[in-house]
Amino acid sequence: MVFWLMPDSPHDVFSLVTPADIRRIRDTAQENFIKLMDKVFDRLLVLKASRDLAKNPTTTKQLLNCVRVLARLIPFVYEARSDGSTIEDIVLWTQRPRPGSGADYSLGKQLVSATIDLLFTSGFTVPQATVGEDTAVRYTIWENGVGQTSSLGSSKENVSNRIEVLRLLLVLCCKTMYVPPARSVAIANRALHTIAYNANKKMVLCLLCSLLNTSLKEHSQGWAIPYRNSTAINPADELTLHAMQALFIMLEYQTPATKGGQSSDAGSDATSAEESNANTPSMVLVTGTETGTQNLFRVFVSKLHRQQEFDYLIGNIMRLLEETMRSNLSILASVTKQPTRHVMPQEATILLWLLLENNSLFKEYVVDHNRSLRLFSVLLYFMLNGYTDPAQSGMVRTISHILHYLSEDGQFATRLMQPFDQSILPSQMRIVDASLTHADFMINTAFTLLCSSKPYLVPVYSNLLLLVRNVSPYLTQISQMTADKLLSLFDIISSPAFVISEPYHVRWLIYLIEVFDYVVHYRAIDNPHLMYSMVKARSCFVRLKAFDLDKAKGELAALREKKSKSDATRTIGSLGAKADAASVTPVPSLATLKPDDSSEGAASPALSDKARGKRPDPGPASTSDTREQATTSTAPKQASPGQFQPSTEWVFSWLPDLPLDPIIAVLDALSVHVDRISNDVQRSAELAPPTEPIPSDSGKSNLEPDQSDTKPADQTSTEPIATADPTLAIIHWLSSNAMTQAMPDLEDSMPEIRPRLQGMSPALVVWFKSLLWSMVYSSGVKPFGIWKNTHVRLFVIKSSQ
């Protein structure tokens, strides 16, 4: 009785009941622990059914204390004991007599049901029922938005109680935190399954819309200057945060595949039903399907189709992103206007990704929306703003998945050719080129991130290259600066030493080769600057065509030996200073990075056993491996254990399939005319009137050879020096019909325009689970430490001190 009478706040419960006390009772007096759980839950049911709940503060206080005590105890039910076992099945899912009644019941199932009911209990979390209603639980939508045109007008007490109950709901579903990453996909979360698969459809519908509308509700913050050192949390912001987190874990959850290989949520297609009234969500109920075969949260999200609901979703997601963006860019805004403290771009981007993944109509709407390019620009801003901060790597990776997913749509790729307005960007992100398109800025952003060579960005690189690859069939009028950067990137990725340093480098190479293959077949005349850069970099394609494994191994060994001696790490970032050079110099570089397998997803081409080379067995999979960096060997002649060892079979599994022949044929044909135009311009410059003598030590062009060894430093050249630049003439010719006539026949080698699709590989699913639950964990630590000092296993917790 003392547990639901004495505490006055959650802080009292979490300070009075310590982790050591809970573990001692759980491990040494398990029956007493179970009895305590049963007693508190039984009291919760009695108080929930009380008719004076809304009018009696004492009853409300006792009910909240029951919620708090359960939220304190449940994490230790999921936590593994010293011997590795848990008491979850015994405490939550084993049938036993209920105290007082004697009837058998399952505490876990009943507790999930009661917690959901508490979110819709009249006078507790929703306004009291009107006269004539005698229902304690009212399944209704809390806020206006999706499925609801008006708000319930909830009181401060309703909001505060929702926060407490949502906290308990998150705790009930937190089993995933206590499962090792390698097993998180295979082990079911019974509490989540009970809500998403076996629940009442009306309840799921109301809960989904309530969480979604609460997450996107705009709160009036006012313009008062906040006290920054205050630890007070705005209840509206806290409710929004918990609502988003609950929504994320519901939409993300899928039951593990069965032994037969079929996913337990793979049911038949849902049939549609007519809408009953204006306040009914456009997501129709599933009929004719077996209970428990589908995640109803996903099903209902997939049924959204009203334009006003899509307007509401994308409008508020854009608002959340742009509010943070303006706050970052404006000093005045950061001082005067209270920021949204909890709902950051990370949450907004995750919600956008989940909506796009689960609703094809919403994806079409985003692509066709008049603000789609604005959304694209804002997302690129957050990538550039966050890529240097490891704490924002989750957001950067989420955005890369969003952009890759959108790039699968040809209409969206076509829209990226429109001019890019840099006024929304801070000065340090702007590019000195008024002719930039959105595609130009996208390629420059990808180049910037790839050049950074940061270990935590490695999983993003494949998405960035796939993004460029999917857009390439639609590229038009790429600027010279962008073209040079793209070829600089190709130069380093196609260098023999880089190709064989890691097996996944071949995938990056394939994506870039496909970019150039699409351009020469479909967009050559539309991209004269890119074609000119390709002609200048022709040697890179020829070098790749003549790839020799032994030479590549020798080059790699020499680079590793040089690195071991000089300790001078050369990364992709070394290209940054050379991106604007007139020619591309082959400078292979090795980034000591080791990505996780999830960076490829389903979009990566499957490699055969031969393609994997003679790679040693890495042993059991572990997410800790994805955080390690592959160190370079100090032995130049022999690879260290665990290092990739390419074989001839591995090379022949991918090299013959690269579409290099048509690319080289086009470049050979164009180079003849480019050389002719260059010679003509040079000849014309030589026939021009002689210029004034120029000292050789100060007037030498960067493109002229160094003749300091054959001429004295003070010698003055009396010969006329040609200063004509053939670039303009070459670009003019490359954009004319004459270029088309000079190209060889490519009809037989025309590639099909087909995007590389995104898929959720097991490793990507594990990463996404870890991201979501780490966010839940972090938010729970701040007020009073819900999961603090518990043995979480899904992710690693590092102290900020």
C-alpha positions as a printed Julia matrix, in Angstrom:
801×3 Matrix{Float64}:
   0.0     0.0     0.0
   2.89    2.36    0.73
   3.9     2.27   -2.96
   0.76    4.03   -4.2
   0.15    6.26   -1.18
   3.44    7.93   -0.24
   5.14    9.2    -3.46
   4.11   12.61   -4.75
   6.05   12.61   -8.01
   7.99   10.31  -10.36
  11.21   11.56   -8.79
  10.09   10.18   -5.42
   9.48    6.73   -6.88
  12.78    6.58   -8.75
  14.78    7.86   -5.79
  13.12    5.66   -3.14
  13.24    2.45   -5.18
  16.88    1.94   -6.21
  18.22   -0.49   -8.83
  20.11   -2.4    -6.13
  16.9    -2.94   -4.14
  14.99   -4.14   -7.19
  17.71   -6.57   -8.27
  18.04   -7.98   -4.77
  14.3    -8.76   -4.55
  14.22  -10.06   -8.14
  17.18  -12.41   -7.71
  16.73  -13.59   -4.12
  12.96  -13.38   -3.58
  11.41  -13.88   -7.0
   7.97  -14.79   -5.63
   7.85  -11.56   -3.66
   8.81   -9.6    -6.77
   5.99  -11.22   -8.75
   3.55  -10.65   -5.91
   4.53   -6.97   -5.8
   3.91   -6.61   -9.53
   0.53   -8.33   -9.25
  -0.55   -6.22   -6.26
   0.36   -2.92   -7.91
  -1.37   -3.9   -11.13
  -4.49   -5.09   -9.32
  -4.66   -1.76   -7.51
  -4.25    0.04  -10.83
  -7.26   -1.78  -12.26
  -9.39   -0.89   -9.24
  -8.46    2.78   -9.43
  -8.93    2.92  -13.21
 -12.51    1.7   -12.86
 -13.31    4.16  -10.07
 -16.27    6.43  -10.88
 -14.79    9.37   -8.97
 -11.44    9.27  -10.76
 -11.94   12.67  -12.36
 -13.21   14.32   -9.17
 -11.03   12.76   -6.49
  -7.36   13.96   -6.51
  -6.39   11.2    -4.08
  -7.59    8.52   -6.49
  -5.72   10.17   -9.35
  -2.54   10.37   -7.28
  -2.72    6.69   -6.33
  -3.33    5.69   -9.95
  -0.34    7.71  -11.12
   1.83    6.15   -8.42
   0.85    2.68   -9.62
   1.88    3.72  -13.13
   5.2     5.06  -11.8
   6.02    1.98   -9.74
   5.36   -0.33  -12.7
   7.51    1.88  -14.93
  10.29    1.57  -12.34
  10.11   -2.22  -12.02
   9.53   -3.45  -15.59
  13.02   -2.67  -17.04
  14.46   -5.1   -14.5
  12.05   -7.76  -15.74
  13.65   -7.55  -19.2
  17.2    -7.14  -17.91
  19.38  -10.24  -17.99
  20.48  -11.59  -14.62
  24.02  -12.63  -13.79
  23.47  -16.08  -15.34
  22.11  -14.53  -18.59
  18.47  -15.5   -17.99
  15.48  -13.19  -17.55
  12.23  -13.48  -15.62
  10.12  -11.93  -18.39
   8.18  -15.1   -19.25
   7.5   -15.94  -15.61
   6.41  -12.44  -14.6
   4.57  -11.2   -17.68
   3.46  -14.06  -19.91
   2.79  -17.04  -17.62
  -0.83  -17.68  -16.65
  -1.45  -17.45  -12.9
  -4.35  -16.65  -10.56
  -5.14  -12.97  -10.3
  -5.04  -11.63   -6.73
  -8.52  -11.29   -5.29
 -10.44  -13.09   -8.04
  -8.51  -16.33   -8.47
  -9.07  -16.32  -12.24
  -6.05  -17.11  -14.4
  -4.57  -14.2   -16.3
  -1.39  -13.06  -18.07
   0.01   -9.95  -16.46
   1.79   -8.76  -19.61
  -1.24   -8.93  -21.87
  -3.54   -7.37  -19.28
  -1.02   -4.65  -18.45
  -0.64   -3.64  -22.11
  -4.41   -3.48  -22.51
  -4.86   -1.45  -19.31
  -2.09    0.99  -20.3
  -3.74    1.65  -23.67
  -7.08    2.16  -21.93
  -5.49    4.66  -19.55
  -4.52    6.79  -22.56
  -8.22    7.2   -23.32
  -9.71    7.18  -19.81
 -12.38    9.82  -19.31
 -11.39   12.5   -16.81
  -7.81   11.21  -16.63
  -6.12   11.53  -20.01
  -9.07   12.82  -22.06
 -11.75   15.33  -21.03
 -14.53   13.96  -18.88
 -17.38   12.29  -20.73
 -20.36   14.42  -21.57
 -23.69   14.02  -19.85
 -25.35   10.8   -20.84
 -22.1     8.9   -21.47
 -21.35    6.16  -19.0
 -18.11    4.95  -20.55
 -14.87    5.18  -18.6
 -12.72    4.55  -21.7
 -13.34    6.82  -24.7
 -11.41    5.86  -27.84
 -11.1     9.25  -29.48
  -8.38   11.27  -31.22
  -6.64   13.79  -28.97
  -5.76   16.52  -31.46
  -6.97   17.81  -34.8
  -5.1    16.75  -37.91
  -5.23   13.3   -39.46
  -8.71   11.85  -38.94
  -9.94   14.69  -36.75
 -11.02   18.24  -37.58
 -11.18   19.57  -34.03
  -9.19   19.21  -30.83
 -10.57   17.76  -27.6
  -9.4    20.79  -25.64
  -7.39   18.8   -23.12
  -6.49   20.31  -19.75
  -2.99   20.57  -18.26
  -3.82   17.6   -16.03
  -4.81   15.53  -19.08
  -1.51   16.37  -20.77
   0.5    15.58  -17.64
  -1.25   12.23  -17.18
  -0.69   11.29  -20.83
   3.04   11.84  -20.35
   3.09    9.44  -17.39
   1.09    6.75  -19.2
   3.07    7.08  -22.44
   6.22    6.66  -20.37
   4.82    3.39  -19.01
   3.9     2.31  -22.55
   7.49    2.88  -23.72
   8.79    0.94  -20.72
   6.44   -1.96  -21.46
   7.8    -2.15  -25.0
  11.47   -1.67  -24.11
  12.47   -5.33  -24.21
  14.36   -4.64  -27.44
  16.88   -2.58  -25.46
  17.93   -5.66  -23.52
  18.49   -7.92  -26.54
  21.92   -8.17  -28.24
  22.01   -6.55  -31.69
  22.64   -9.81  -33.49
  19.43  -11.28  -32.04
  17.2    -8.19  -32.07
  15.67   -9.06  -35.44
  15.0   -12.68  -34.52
  13.45  -12.21  -31.07
   9.85  -11.02  -30.87
   8.75   -8.18  -28.63
   5.53   -9.53  -27.12
   4.28   -6.21  -25.77
   4.7    -4.51  -29.16
   3.13   -7.47  -30.9
   0.12   -7.32  -28.58
  -0.45   -3.68  -29.49
   0.29   -3.7   -33.2
  -0.96   -7.14  -34.26
  -3.61   -8.4   -31.87
  -5.34   -5.21  -30.74
  -8.76   -3.77  -31.41
  -8.71   -1.93  -34.74
 -10.6     1.09  -33.45
  -8.16    1.42  -30.57
  -5.15    1.19  -32.91
  -6.69    3.76  -35.23
  -7.36    6.27  -32.45
  -3.96    5.67  -30.86
  -2.15    6.1   -34.18
  -3.93    9.34  -35.07
  -3.53   10.69  -31.53
   0.21   10.02  -31.53
   0.66   11.38  -35.06
  -1.32   14.58  -34.48
   0.3    15.19  -31.09
   3.74   14.76  -32.65
   3.05   17.42  -35.28
   1.03   19.86  -33.21
   2.37   23.39  -33.3
   2.88   24.91  -29.87
   2.81   28.64  -29.34
   6.07   29.39  -27.55
   5.8    33.14  -27.32
   8.7    35.56  -27.59
   9.89   35.76  -24.01
  13.59   35.27  -23.43
  13.95   31.82  -21.83
  16.13   31.13  -18.84
  18.64   28.79  -20.47
  19.98   27.27  -17.26
  16.55   26.15  -16.17
  16.0    22.39  -16.02
  12.22   22.75  -16.33
  10.69   20.85  -19.24
   7.7    22.16  -21.12
   4.98   19.49  -20.68
   3.73   20.04  -24.24
   7.22   19.38  -25.63
   7.64   16.31  -23.42
   4.3    14.92  -24.57
   5.27   15.53  -28.2
   8.56   13.73  -27.67
   6.99   10.65  -26.04
   4.23   10.57  -28.68
   6.8    10.55  -31.49
   8.84    7.83  -29.84
   5.81    5.63  -29.27
   4.74    6.17  -32.88
   8.19    5.25  -34.19
   8.48    1.96  -32.33
   4.95    0.96  -33.37
   5.59    1.65  -37.05
   9.05    0.09  -37.04
   8.12   -3.19  -35.39
   7.76   -6.37  -37.41
   7.46   -9.87  -36.07
  10.41  -12.14  -36.84
  10.19  -14.51  -39.78
   8.84  -17.97  -39.05
  10.77  -21.18  -39.64
   9.05  -21.55  -42.98
  10.63  -18.32  -44.15
   7.39  -16.35  -44.14
   7.08  -13.21  -42.06
   4.27  -13.49  -39.58
   2.94  -10.11  -40.65
   2.64  -11.09  -44.3
  -1.07  -11.17  -44.72
  -3.39  -10.75  -47.63
  -4.18   -7.36  -49.07
  -6.63   -5.35  -47.07
  -9.9    -4.4   -48.61
 -11.14   -0.86  -48.44
 -14.29    0.51  -46.89
 -16.23    3.7   -47.42
 -15.6     6.65  -45.16
 -18.39    7.25  -42.7
 -17.95   10.95  -41.96
 -15.53   13.87  -42.24
 -13.8    13.01  -38.97
 -13.01    9.43  -39.94
  -9.37    8.96  -40.97
  -8.79    8.11  -44.59
  -7.08    4.9   -43.43
  -9.74    2.26  -43.81
 -10.07   -0.68  -41.47
  -8.74   -4.03  -42.53
 -11.48   -6.52  -43.18
 -11.34  -10.12  -44.22
  -7.85  -10.68  -42.82
  -6.82  -12.96  -40.02
  -6.15  -11.25  -36.72
  -2.47  -10.81  -36.02
  -1.18  -11.16  -39.61
  -0.25   -7.52  -40.14
   1.07   -4.57  -38.18
  -2.11   -2.5   -38.1
  -0.2     0.72  -37.55
   1.58    0.18  -40.86
  -1.61   -0.89  -42.58
  -3.48    2.21  -41.5
  -0.62    4.55  -42.46
  -0.52    2.89  -45.89
  -4.21    3.74  -46.36
  -3.8     7.5   -45.98
  -4.91    9.18  -49.2
  -6.63   12.51  -48.54
  -4.8    15.55  -49.87
  -5.64   17.64  -46.79
  -4.05   15.0   -44.57
  -0.93   14.91  -46.75
  -0.84   18.72  -46.61
  -0.98   18.52  -42.83
   1.82   15.95  -42.63
   4.33   17.49  -45.02
   3.51   21.03  -43.88
   4.25   20.3   -40.24
   7.34   18.19  -40.98
   8.68   21.09  -43.03
   7.8    23.47  -40.2
   9.79   21.45  -37.68
  12.8    21.34  -39.98
  12.69   24.99  -41.01
  12.18   26.22  -37.44
  15.41   24.53  -36.41
  17.13   25.73  -39.56
  16.13   29.35  -38.94
  17.19   29.04  -35.32
  20.62   27.82  -36.45
  21.02   30.63  -38.96
  19.69   33.52  -36.89
  21.44   34.74  -33.76
  18.4    36.84  -32.85
  16.06   33.86  -33.1
  18.26   31.75  -30.84
  18.23   34.48  -28.19
  14.62   35.63  -28.25
  12.37   32.85  -29.46
  12.07   29.76  -27.33
  13.23   26.8   -29.4
  11.5    23.46  -29.59
  13.7    21.75  -27.04
  12.95   18.13  -27.74
  11.57   17.68  -31.24
  14.73   18.08  -33.27
  15.37   17.43  -36.98
  16.29   13.82  -36.12
  12.7    13.03  -35.11
  11.22   14.94  -38.07
  13.4    13.09  -40.58
  12.62    9.71  -39.04
   8.89   10.43  -39.25
   9.26   11.5   -42.89
  11.16    8.3   -43.73
   8.59    6.06  -42.03
   5.71    7.79  -43.83
   7.45    7.51  -47.21
   8.29    3.84  -46.66
   4.77    2.89  -45.62
   2.63    4.95  -48.0
   3.31    5.01  -51.74
   0.67    7.69  -52.29
   2.42    9.96  -49.82
   5.67    9.46  -51.71
   3.96   10.46  -54.94
   2.5    13.48  -53.19
   5.91   14.58  -51.9
   7.44   14.19  -55.36
   4.65   16.21  -57.0
   4.42   18.81  -54.23
   5.44   22.36  -55.13
   7.72   22.41  -52.07
   9.53   19.18  -52.89
  12.66   21.03  -54.01
  12.51   23.14  -50.86
  12.37   19.94  -48.81
  15.31   18.57  -50.8
  17.36   21.71  -50.09
  16.54   21.68  -46.38
  17.54   18.02  -46.07
  20.86   18.71  -47.79
  21.4    21.61  -45.39
  21.03   19.31  -42.39
  23.44   16.83  -43.94
  26.07   19.51  -44.41
  25.37   21.02  -41.02
  25.63   17.72  -39.15
  28.21   15.57  -40.92
  31.1    16.84  -38.78
  29.3    15.95  -35.54
  29.26   12.21  -34.64
  26.17   12.84  -32.48
  24.24   13.76  -35.64
  25.4    10.82  -37.73
  22.03    9.1   -37.23
  20.21   12.06  -38.74
  22.67   12.29  -41.64
  22.22    8.6   -42.39
  18.43    8.88  -42.14
  18.44   11.75  -44.64
  20.64    9.75  -47.01
  18.05    6.97  -47.0
  15.24    9.47  -47.65
  17.05   11.02  -50.6
  17.97    7.62  -52.02
  14.34    6.53  -51.73
  13.08    9.67  -53.48
  15.7     9.3   -56.23
  14.03    6.08  -57.31
  11.28    8.26  -58.83
  12.22    9.58  -62.27
   9.95   12.6   -61.91
  11.74   13.69  -58.76
  15.11   13.23  -60.46
  13.94   15.38  -63.37
  12.88   18.18  -61.04
  16.38   18.33  -59.6
  17.55   19.91  -62.86
  15.83   23.18  -61.9
  17.98   26.12  -60.69
  19.07   26.0   -57.07
  18.4    28.96  -54.79
  21.32   29.27  -52.37
  19.74   32.06  -50.37
  18.41   29.59  -47.8
  21.97   28.44  -46.99
  24.49   30.07  -44.69
  27.4    31.77  -46.43
  29.88   29.0   -45.6
  27.76   26.45  -47.49
  27.23   28.5   -50.62
  29.05   27.8   -53.88
  30.32   30.6   -56.09
  28.36   29.6   -59.17
  25.09   31.28  -60.15
  24.2    28.53  -62.65
  23.92   25.7   -60.12
  20.99   23.29  -60.32
  19.71   21.16  -57.45
  21.57   18.24  -59.01
  24.8    20.28  -58.94
  24.38   20.99  -55.26
  23.51   17.35  -54.58
  26.73   16.13  -56.23
  28.78   18.77  -54.42
  27.21   17.71  -51.1
  28.0    14.06  -51.81
  31.58   15.02  -52.69
  31.96   17.01  -49.47
  30.82   14.13  -47.29
  32.87   11.56  -49.17
  35.97   13.73  -48.88
  35.55   13.98  -45.12
  36.45   10.26  -44.74
  34.92   10.08  -41.27
  34.4     6.55  -39.9
  30.85    7.2   -38.74
  29.88    8.37  -42.26
  31.01    5.24  -44.09
  27.49    3.7   -44.07
  26.23    6.89  -45.76
  28.62    6.71  -48.72
  26.76    4.01  -50.62
  23.49    5.93  -50.32
  25.14    9.08  -51.62
  26.64    7.3   -54.62
  23.35    5.51  -55.29
  21.59    8.87  -55.16
  23.9    10.26  -57.86
  23.59    7.06  -59.85
  19.75    7.09  -59.84
  19.64   10.74  -60.92
  22.29   10.38  -63.65
  19.92    9.4   -66.52
  18.24   12.79  -66.09
  21.29   15.03  -65.6
  21.41   18.18  -67.71
  23.82   21.13  -67.82
  26.11   20.01  -65.01
  28.57   22.79  -64.24
  32.29   22.48  -64.9
  33.1    22.61  -61.2
  30.65   19.8   -60.43
  31.94   17.74  -63.35
  35.55   18.09  -62.19
  34.62   17.0   -58.66
  32.74   13.97  -59.97
  35.72   12.89  -62.07
  38.09   13.54  -59.17
  35.99   11.19  -57.08
  36.03    8.6   -59.85
  39.81    8.93  -60.16
  40.4     7.89  -56.57
  37.69    5.23  -56.39
  38.9     3.62  -59.64
  42.58    3.58  -58.63
  43.77   -0.05  -58.43
  45.01    0.17  -54.86
  41.74    1.64  -53.64
  39.64   -0.95  -55.5
  41.31   -3.92  -53.84
  41.75   -2.41  -50.37
  38.17   -3.39  -49.36
  35.58   -5.54  -51.19
  32.81   -2.95  -50.87
  34.9    -0.42  -52.87
  33.89   -2.31  -56.0
  30.27   -1.43  -55.37
  31.16    2.24  -55.17
  33.07    1.88  -58.43
  30.12    0.18  -60.13
  27.76    2.99  -59.1
  30.06    5.65  -60.57
  30.65    3.7   -63.79
  26.87    3.46  -64.22
  26.64    7.25  -63.85
  29.01    7.78  -66.8
  27.37    4.99  -68.79
  23.98    6.67  -68.53
  25.42   10.07  -69.41
  27.22    8.96  -72.61
  24.14    7.06  -73.81
  21.35    9.45  -72.88
  22.69   12.86  -71.82
  25.96   13.5   -73.64
  24.82   16.55  -75.59
  23.07   17.96  -72.5
  26.26   17.85  -70.41
  29.17   19.33  -72.39
  31.13   20.21  -69.25
  30.84   16.67  -67.92
  31.81   15.19  -71.28
  34.84   17.49  -71.42
  35.92   16.4   -67.94
  35.49   12.75  -68.97
  37.65   13.29  -72.06
  40.38   14.82  -69.89
  40.09   11.89  -67.49
  40.09    9.28  -70.26
  43.23    7.7   -68.81
  41.29    6.72  -65.67
  38.86    4.62  -67.74
  41.69    3.07  -69.75
  43.57    2.28  -66.54
  40.52    0.53  -65.14
  40.01   -1.42  -68.37
  43.59   -2.69  -68.13
  43.27   -3.54  -64.43
  46.02   -5.89  -63.26
  45.71   -7.54  -59.88
  49.42   -8.03  -59.31
  50.17   -4.39  -60.08
  47.31   -3.32  -57.82
  48.68   -5.44  -54.98
  52.11   -3.95  -55.47
  50.72   -0.42  -55.43
  48.7    -1.15  -52.31
  51.68   -2.73  -50.55
  53.84    0.25  -51.43
  51.25    2.67  -50.08
  50.89    0.69  -46.86
  54.62    0.53  -46.43
  54.93    4.25  -47.02
  52.17    4.89  -44.52
  53.74    2.68  -41.91
  57.03    4.55  -42.28
  55.79    8.1   -42.54
  52.53    7.71  -40.61
  50.96    9.97  -43.21
  47.39    8.91  -43.78
  46.08    9.81  -47.19
  42.3     9.98  -47.41
  39.68   10.76  -49.96
  39.68   14.23  -48.46
  43.01   14.93  -50.17
  41.03   15.38  -53.35
  39.29   18.46  -51.99
  42.14   20.78  -52.94
  42.47   19.21  -56.4
  38.81   19.14  -57.4
  39.04   22.3   -59.47
  42.25   21.3   -61.28
  42.23   21.25  -65.05
  43.3    17.62  -65.13
  42.68   14.65  -62.9
  45.85   13.2   -61.4
  45.66    9.58  -60.24
  46.4     9.79  -56.52
  45.16    6.62  -54.82
  44.22    7.06  -51.19
  43.28    4.67  -48.43
  40.75    5.58  -45.77
  41.13    3.33  -42.76
  37.41    2.71  -42.61
  35.32   -0.39  -42.27
  31.59    0.02  -42.96
  28.84   -2.25  -41.74
  26.98   -4.41  -44.2
  23.83   -2.32  -43.86
  25.34    0.5   -45.89
  24.56   -1.46  -49.04
  21.04   -2.69  -48.28
  19.05   -4.43  -50.97
  20.22   -1.93  -53.56
  23.68   -3.45  -53.8
  24.31   -6.12  -56.42
  24.63   -9.54  -54.89
  28.11  -10.94  -55.02
  28.81  -14.58  -55.72
  31.17  -16.7   -53.69
  33.88  -15.93  -56.2
  33.17  -12.22  -55.93
  33.84  -12.32  -52.22
  37.43  -13.37  -52.88
  39.49  -15.41  -50.48
  38.29  -13.61  -47.43
  38.74  -15.33  -44.07
  35.71  -16.17  -42.0
  35.08  -13.15  -39.74
  33.23  -15.24  -37.16
  29.9   -14.42  -35.53
  28.36  -11.09  -36.49
  28.39   -8.3   -33.98
  27.49   -4.65  -34.21
  30.62   -3.82  -32.28
  32.5    -4.88  -35.42
  30.81   -2.07  -37.34
  32.35    0.48  -35.02
  35.91   -0.76  -35.52
  38.32    0.82  -37.95
  40.37   -1.41  -40.18
  43.98   -0.63  -39.37
  46.56   -0.68  -42.11
  49.22   -3.33  -42.06
  52.82   -2.52  -41.21
  53.98   -5.44  -43.35
  54.07   -4.36  -46.98
  54.31   -7.8   -48.58
  51.77   -9.85  -46.64
  48.24   -8.96  -45.59
  47.49   -9.17  -41.9
  44.89  -11.65  -40.63
  41.36  -10.49  -41.33
  42.43   -8.17  -44.16
  40.71   -8.55  -47.51
  42.74  -10.68  -49.89
  41.51  -10.19  -53.47
  41.81  -13.09  -55.87
  41.8   -13.41  -59.65
  38.35  -15.01  -59.48
  37.1   -12.03  -57.49
  38.41   -9.6   -60.13
  36.81  -11.53  -62.99
  33.49  -11.58  -61.13
  33.03   -7.83  -61.68
  35.59   -6.41  -64.13
  34.2    -7.96  -67.37
  30.72   -6.69  -66.52
  31.72   -3.03  -66.26
  30.35   -1.09  -69.28
  33.74    0.43  -70.08
  33.88   -0.31  -73.82
  31.16    2.11  -74.94
  32.45    4.81  -72.59
  36.02    4.51  -73.86
  34.8     4.36  -77.47
  32.94    7.63  -77.01
  35.89    9.29  -75.29
  38.29    8.09  -78.02
  36.05    9.56  -80.71
  35.58   12.86  -78.89
  39.22   13.24  -77.87
  40.24   13.45  -81.56
  37.97   16.44  -82.1
  38.83   18.0   -78.74
  42.53   17.82  -79.62
  41.83   19.3   -83.05
  39.89   22.22  -81.58
  42.59   22.78  -78.98
  45.28   22.8   -81.69
  43.26   25.19  -83.84
  42.87   27.61  -80.95
  46.56   27.28  -80.12
  47.51   27.91  -83.74
  45.3    30.96  -83.89
  46.9    32.29  -80.74
  50.37   31.76  -82.17
  49.44   33.72  -85.31
  48.21   36.61  -83.22
  50.45   39.75  -82.81
  53.28   39.15  -80.33
  52.78   40.29  -76.78
  55.2    42.12  -74.51
  58.08   40.02  -73.1
  57.18   38.36  -69.84
  59.72   37.22  -67.24
  59.71   33.44  -67.15
  59.79   33.24  -63.37
  56.58   35.23  -62.86
  54.47   34.82  -65.92
  54.59   31.06  -66.38
  51.17   29.41  -66.72
  50.27   26.58  -64.37
  49.72   24.41  -67.42
  53.26   24.95  -68.84
  56.11   22.53  -68.06
  58.75   23.64  -65.6
  61.83   24.73  -67.56
  63.8    26.12  -64.65
  66.48   23.49  -65.2
  67.3    24.68  -68.72
  66.94   28.48  -68.31
  68.48   30.87  -65.84
  66.0    32.31  -63.36
  66.55   35.85  -64.57
  66.28   35.04  -68.29
  63.46   36.82  -70.09
  61.47   35.04  -72.76
  61.16   36.99  -75.99
  58.85   34.48  -77.65
  55.12   35.21  -77.82
  53.2    33.15  -75.27
  49.76   31.9   -76.31
  47.16   32.8   -73.74
  44.05   31.59  -75.6
  41.92   29.1   -73.7
  40.26   26.45  -75.9
  37.67   25.56  -73.25
  34.9    27.75  -74.62
  35.35   26.46  -78.15
  35.42   22.86  -76.93
  32.3    23.3   -74.81
  30.51   24.93  -77.73
  31.37   22.0   -79.99
  30.39   19.42  -77.35
  26.94   20.99  -77.07
  26.34   21.0   -80.84
  24.96   18.41  -83.24
  28.48   17.94  -84.57
  29.36   16.16  -81.33
  26.42   13.8   -81.76
  27.5    12.97  -85.31
  31.05   12.29  -84.16
  29.98    9.75  -81.54
  30.02    6.04  -82.38
  26.84    4.02  -82.7
  25.7     3.09  -79.18
  22.37    1.49  -79.97
  23.5    -2.02  -79.07
  24.87   -0.98  -75.69
  21.97    1.19  -74.51
  21.41    0.48  -70.78
  17.89    0.3   -69.44
  16.97    3.24  -67.21
  16.25    1.46  -63.98
  16.92    2.81  -60.5
  18.7     0.8   -57.86
  16.07    0.33  -55.17
  16.45    0.64  -51.44
  15.81   -2.35  -49.22
  15.86   -3.01  -45.51
  18.65   -5.5   -44.97
  18.9    -7.19  -41.53
  21.89   -5.02  -40.66
  19.98   -1.87  -41.6
  17.02   -3.0   -39.49
  19.34   -3.51  -36.51
  20.84   -0.06  -36.99
  17.39    1.55  -37.18
  16.22   -0.26  -34.05
  19.33    0.88  -32.24
  18.81    4.45  -33.37
  15.18    4.6   -32.23
  15.73    2.95  -28.86
  18.87    4.97  -28.14
  16.76    8.09  -28.6
  14.16    6.68  -26.2
  16.88    5.84  -23.71
  18.47    9.3   -23.92
  15.18   11.12  -23.35
  14.39    8.87  -20.39
  17.68    9.63  -18.68
  17.19   13.4   -18.57
  14.29   13.8   -16.08
  15.0    11.05  -13.54
  16.6     8.09  -15.29
  14.05    5.47  -16.34
  16.62    3.08  -17.77
  19.67    4.45  -16.03
  21.91    1.83  -14.4
  20.15   -1.02  -16.21
  22.12   -3.44  -18.39
  21.14   -2.32  -21.89
  22.55   -4.56  -24.63
  21.21   -3.19  -27.93
  23.65   -0.29  -28.01
  26.69    0.94  -26.12
  26.28    3.71  -23.56
  29.19    6.1   -23.24
  29.52    8.55  -20.38
  29.64   12.19  -21.4
  32.19   12.9   -18.68
